[in-house]
CSV table of C-alpha atoms and ligand atoms in Angstrom, one decimal:
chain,number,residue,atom,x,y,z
A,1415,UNK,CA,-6.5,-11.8,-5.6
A,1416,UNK,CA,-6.9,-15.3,-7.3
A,1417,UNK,CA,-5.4,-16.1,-10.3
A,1418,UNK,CA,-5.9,-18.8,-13.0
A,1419,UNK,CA,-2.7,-19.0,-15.1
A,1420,UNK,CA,-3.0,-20.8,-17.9
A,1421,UNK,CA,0.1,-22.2,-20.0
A,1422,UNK,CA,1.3,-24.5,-22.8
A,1423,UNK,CA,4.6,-25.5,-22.7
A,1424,UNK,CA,7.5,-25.4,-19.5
A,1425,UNK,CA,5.8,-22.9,-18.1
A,1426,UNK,CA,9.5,-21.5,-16.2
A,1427,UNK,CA,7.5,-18.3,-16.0
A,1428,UNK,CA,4.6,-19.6,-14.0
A,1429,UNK,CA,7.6,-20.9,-11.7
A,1430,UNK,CA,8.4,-17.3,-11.7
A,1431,UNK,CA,5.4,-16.6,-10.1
A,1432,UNK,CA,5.3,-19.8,-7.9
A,1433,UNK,CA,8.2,-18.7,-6.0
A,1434,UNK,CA,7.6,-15.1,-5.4
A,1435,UNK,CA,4.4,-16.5,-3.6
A,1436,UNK,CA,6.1,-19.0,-1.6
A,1437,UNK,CA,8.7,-16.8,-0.7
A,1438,UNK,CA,5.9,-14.7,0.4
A,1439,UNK,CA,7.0,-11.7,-2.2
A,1440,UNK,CA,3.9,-11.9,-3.9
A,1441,UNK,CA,0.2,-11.7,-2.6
A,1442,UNK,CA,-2.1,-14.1,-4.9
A,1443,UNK,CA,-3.5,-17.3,-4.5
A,1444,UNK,CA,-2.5,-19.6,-7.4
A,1445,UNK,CA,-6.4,-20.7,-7.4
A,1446,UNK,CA,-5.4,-23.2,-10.4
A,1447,UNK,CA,-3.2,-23.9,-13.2
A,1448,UNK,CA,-4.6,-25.2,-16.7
A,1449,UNK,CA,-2.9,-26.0,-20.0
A,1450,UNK,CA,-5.0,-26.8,-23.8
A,1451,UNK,CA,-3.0,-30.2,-24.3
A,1452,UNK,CA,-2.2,-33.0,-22.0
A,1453,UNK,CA,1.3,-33.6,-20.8
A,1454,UNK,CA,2.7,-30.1,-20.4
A,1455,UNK,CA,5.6,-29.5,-18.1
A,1456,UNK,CA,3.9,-26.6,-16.4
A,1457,UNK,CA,1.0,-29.0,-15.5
A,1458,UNK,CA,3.4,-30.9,-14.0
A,1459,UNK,CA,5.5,-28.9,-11.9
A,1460,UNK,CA,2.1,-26.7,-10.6
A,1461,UNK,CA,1.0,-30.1,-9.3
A,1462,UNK,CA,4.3,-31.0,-7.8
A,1463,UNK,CA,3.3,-27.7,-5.8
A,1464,UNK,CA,0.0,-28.9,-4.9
A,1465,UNK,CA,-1.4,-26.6,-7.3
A,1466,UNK,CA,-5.3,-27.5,-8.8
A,1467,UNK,CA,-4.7,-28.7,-12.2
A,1468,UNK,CA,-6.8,-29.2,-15.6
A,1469,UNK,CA,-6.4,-29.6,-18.9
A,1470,UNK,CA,-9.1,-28.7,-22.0
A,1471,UNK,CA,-7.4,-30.3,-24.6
A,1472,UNK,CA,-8.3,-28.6,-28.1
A,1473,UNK,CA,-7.7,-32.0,-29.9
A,1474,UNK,CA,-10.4,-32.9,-28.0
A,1475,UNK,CA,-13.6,-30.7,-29.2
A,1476,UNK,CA,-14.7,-30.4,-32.7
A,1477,UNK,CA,-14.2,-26.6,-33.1
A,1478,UNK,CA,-12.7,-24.0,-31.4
A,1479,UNK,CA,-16.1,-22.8,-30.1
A,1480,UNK,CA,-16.8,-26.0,-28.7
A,1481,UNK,CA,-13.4,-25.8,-26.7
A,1482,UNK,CA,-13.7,-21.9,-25.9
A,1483,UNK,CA,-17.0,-22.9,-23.6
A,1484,UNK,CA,-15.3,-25.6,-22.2
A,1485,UNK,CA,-12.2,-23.5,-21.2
A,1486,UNK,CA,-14.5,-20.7,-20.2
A,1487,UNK,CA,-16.3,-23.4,-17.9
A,1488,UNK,CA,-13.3,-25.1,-16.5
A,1489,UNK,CA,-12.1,-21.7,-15.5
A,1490,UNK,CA,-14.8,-20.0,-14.4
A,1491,UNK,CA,-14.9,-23.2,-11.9
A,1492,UNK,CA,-12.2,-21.6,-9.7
A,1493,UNK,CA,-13.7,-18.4,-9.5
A,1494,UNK,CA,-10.3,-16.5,-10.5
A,1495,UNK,CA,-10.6,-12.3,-10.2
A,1496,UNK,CA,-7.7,-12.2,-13.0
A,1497,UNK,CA,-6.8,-15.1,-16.0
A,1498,UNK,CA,-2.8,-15.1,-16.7
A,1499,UNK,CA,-1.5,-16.5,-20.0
A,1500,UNK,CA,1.9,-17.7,-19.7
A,1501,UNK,CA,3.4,-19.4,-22.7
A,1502,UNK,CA,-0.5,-20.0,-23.3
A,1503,UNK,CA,-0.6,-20.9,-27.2
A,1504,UNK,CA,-4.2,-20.6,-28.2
A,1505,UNK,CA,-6.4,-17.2,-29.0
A,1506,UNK,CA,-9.2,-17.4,-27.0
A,1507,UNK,CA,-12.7,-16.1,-27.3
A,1508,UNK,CA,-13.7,-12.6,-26.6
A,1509,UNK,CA,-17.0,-14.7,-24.4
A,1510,UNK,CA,-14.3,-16.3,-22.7
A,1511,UNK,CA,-12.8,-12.7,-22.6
A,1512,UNK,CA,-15.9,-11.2,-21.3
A,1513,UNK,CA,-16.3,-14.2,-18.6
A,1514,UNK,CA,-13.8,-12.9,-16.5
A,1515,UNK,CA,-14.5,-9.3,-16.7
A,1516,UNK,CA,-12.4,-8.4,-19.6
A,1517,UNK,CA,-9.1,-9.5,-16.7
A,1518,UNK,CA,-6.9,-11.5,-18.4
A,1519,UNK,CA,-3.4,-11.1,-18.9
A,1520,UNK,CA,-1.0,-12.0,-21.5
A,1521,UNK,CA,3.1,-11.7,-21.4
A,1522,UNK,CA,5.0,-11.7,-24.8
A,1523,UNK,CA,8.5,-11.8,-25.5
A,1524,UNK,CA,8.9,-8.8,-27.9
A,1525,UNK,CA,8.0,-5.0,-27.8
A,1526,UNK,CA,4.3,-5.4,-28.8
A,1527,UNK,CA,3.1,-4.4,-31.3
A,1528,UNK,CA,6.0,-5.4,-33.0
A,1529,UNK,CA,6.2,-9.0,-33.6
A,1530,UNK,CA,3.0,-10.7,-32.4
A,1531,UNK,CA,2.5,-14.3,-32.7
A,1532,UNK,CA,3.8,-17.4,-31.6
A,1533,UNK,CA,7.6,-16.6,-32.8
A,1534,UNK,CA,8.1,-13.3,-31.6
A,1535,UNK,CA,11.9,-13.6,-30.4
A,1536,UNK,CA,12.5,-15.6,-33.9
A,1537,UNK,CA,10.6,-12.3,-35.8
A,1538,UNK,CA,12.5,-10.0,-34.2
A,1539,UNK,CA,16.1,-11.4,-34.9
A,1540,UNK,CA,14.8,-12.3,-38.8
A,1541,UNK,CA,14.0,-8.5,-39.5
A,1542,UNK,CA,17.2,-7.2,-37.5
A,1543,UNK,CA,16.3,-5.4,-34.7
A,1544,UNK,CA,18.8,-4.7,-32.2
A,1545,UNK,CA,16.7,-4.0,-29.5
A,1546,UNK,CA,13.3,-6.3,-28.2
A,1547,UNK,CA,12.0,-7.6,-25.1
A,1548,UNK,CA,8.9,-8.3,-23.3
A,1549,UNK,CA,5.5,-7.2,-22.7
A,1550,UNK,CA,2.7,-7.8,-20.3
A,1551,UNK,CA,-0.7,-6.3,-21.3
A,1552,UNK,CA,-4.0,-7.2,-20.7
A,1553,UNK,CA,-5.4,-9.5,-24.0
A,1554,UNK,CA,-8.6,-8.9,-26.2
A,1555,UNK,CA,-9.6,-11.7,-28.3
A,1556,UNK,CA,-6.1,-10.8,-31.1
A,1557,UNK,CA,-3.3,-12.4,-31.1
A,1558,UNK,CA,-1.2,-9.9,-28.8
A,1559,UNK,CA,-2.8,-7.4,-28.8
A,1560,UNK,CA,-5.0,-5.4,-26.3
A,1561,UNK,CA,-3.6,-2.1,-23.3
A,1562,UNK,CA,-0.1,-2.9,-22.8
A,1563,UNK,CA,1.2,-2.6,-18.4
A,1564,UNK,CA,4.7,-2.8,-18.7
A,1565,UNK,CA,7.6,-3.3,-21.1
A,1566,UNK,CA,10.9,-4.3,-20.8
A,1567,UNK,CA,14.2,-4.0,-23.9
A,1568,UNK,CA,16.4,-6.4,-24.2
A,1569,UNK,CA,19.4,-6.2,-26.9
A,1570,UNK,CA,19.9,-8.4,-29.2
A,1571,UNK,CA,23.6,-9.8,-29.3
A,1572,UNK,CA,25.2,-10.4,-32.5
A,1573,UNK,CA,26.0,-14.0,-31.0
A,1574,UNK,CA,22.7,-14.8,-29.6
A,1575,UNK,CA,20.7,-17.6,-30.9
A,1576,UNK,CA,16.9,-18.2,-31.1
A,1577,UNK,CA,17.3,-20.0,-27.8
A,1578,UNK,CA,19.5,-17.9,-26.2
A,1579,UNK,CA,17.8,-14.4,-26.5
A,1580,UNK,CA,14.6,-16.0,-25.3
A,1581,UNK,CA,16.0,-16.9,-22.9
A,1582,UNK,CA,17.2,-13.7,-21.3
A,1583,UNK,CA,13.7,-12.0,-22.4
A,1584,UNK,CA,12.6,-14.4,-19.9
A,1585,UNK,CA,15.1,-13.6,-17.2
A,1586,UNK,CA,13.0,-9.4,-17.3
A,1587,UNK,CA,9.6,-11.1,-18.0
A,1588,UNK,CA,9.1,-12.9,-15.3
A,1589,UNK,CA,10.3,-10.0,-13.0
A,1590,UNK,CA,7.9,-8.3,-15.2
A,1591,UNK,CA,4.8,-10.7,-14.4
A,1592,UNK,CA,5.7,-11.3,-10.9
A,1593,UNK,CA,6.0,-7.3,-10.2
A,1594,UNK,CA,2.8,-6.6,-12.3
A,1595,UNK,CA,0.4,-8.9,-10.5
A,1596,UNK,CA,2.3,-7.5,-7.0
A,1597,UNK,CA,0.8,-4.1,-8.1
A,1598,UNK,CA,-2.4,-5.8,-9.5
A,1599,UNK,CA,-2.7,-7.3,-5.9
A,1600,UNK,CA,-2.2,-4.4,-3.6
A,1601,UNK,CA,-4.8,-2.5,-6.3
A,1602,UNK,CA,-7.1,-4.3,-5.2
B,1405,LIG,C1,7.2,-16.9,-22.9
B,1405,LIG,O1,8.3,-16.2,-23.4
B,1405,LIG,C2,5.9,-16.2,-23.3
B,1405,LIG,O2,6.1,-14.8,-23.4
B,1405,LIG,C3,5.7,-16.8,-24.7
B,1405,LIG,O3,5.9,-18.1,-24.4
B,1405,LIG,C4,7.0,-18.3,-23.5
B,1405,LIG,C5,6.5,-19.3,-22.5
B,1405,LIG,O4,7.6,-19.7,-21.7
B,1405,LIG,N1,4.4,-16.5,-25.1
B,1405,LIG,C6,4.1,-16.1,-26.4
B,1405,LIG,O5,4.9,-16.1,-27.3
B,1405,LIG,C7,2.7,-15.7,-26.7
B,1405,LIG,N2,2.5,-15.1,-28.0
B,1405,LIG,P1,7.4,-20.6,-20.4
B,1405,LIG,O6,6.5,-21.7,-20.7
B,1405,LIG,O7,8.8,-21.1,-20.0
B,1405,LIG,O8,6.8,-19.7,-19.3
């Protein structure tokens, strides 16, 4: 199974993901990783593994149309059977959607539906929840939204920060990705 993972920030769980297939835990080919803005970390540290690279920078194209094709393009270049978004911070097309067979995967950290967006951990500490967490689903052209695969709680600690609680949503998402693309793999 080849993969596209797309991200815009650290990209710690595309590491996830990295590592399971080095460690030969996890049966995809990282085909190529591609971010919408230059200078990501996650760019960086998929080249550092000799991972193809690219970035369609929205900044770049005069409306989001414009970029969608050009995403779908640089893509569809590496000839990927599923699209990940990890930490991937733009709503994409549903042509770009359609491109790939309607295969792309998103991972969130909250208990979709609850809390969409791009502050989802923030969300869910403002309104008072005591329990959230993560979910991987495959995306329609929403922000969040589309089947949901698997979920994950976390609690919420009356000590935890913004920061904090993110970051031990991330601690089960990324065992969450990684195992959801082992079973994507073997299903196909
Ligand atoms: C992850 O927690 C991911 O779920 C979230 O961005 C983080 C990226 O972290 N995505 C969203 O909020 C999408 N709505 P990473 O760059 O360290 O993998």
């Amino acid at each position: 199974m080849r993969i596209v993972v797309l991200v815009s920030g650290t990209g710690s769980n595309l590491q996830a993901v990295i590592d399971a297939v080095a460690a030969g835990d996890l049966d995809v080919e990282i085909a190529a990783v591609g971010a919408d803005r230059p200078g990501t970390y996650g760019v960086e540290r998929s080249a550092a593994a000799g991972i193809p690279t690219f970035v369609v920078d929205f900044k770049e194209y005069a409306n989001r149309s414009d970029w969608n094709t050009a995403l779908t393009q640089a893509v569809a270049a590496y000839d990927p059977d599923v699209v990940v978004s990890s930490g991937f911070m733009r709503i994409v097309s549903a042509g770009f959607i359609d491109a790939f067979g309607g295969k792309y995967l998103n991972t969130h950290p909250a208990l979709l539906p609850a809390f969409p967006g791009a502050h989802g951990v923030r969300d869910a500490m403002a309104y008072g929840v005591k329990v959230t967490g993560c979910t991987v689903h495959w995306a329609d052209a929403g922000v969040d939204t589309g089947p949901i695969i698997a979920q994950e709680a976390v609690s919420i600690e009356d000590s935890d920060t913004e920061e904090t609680l993110h970051e031990r949503i991330k601690v089960v998402e990324r065992r969450l990705l990684v195992s959801t693309l082992a079973s994507l793999a073997a299903a196909s």
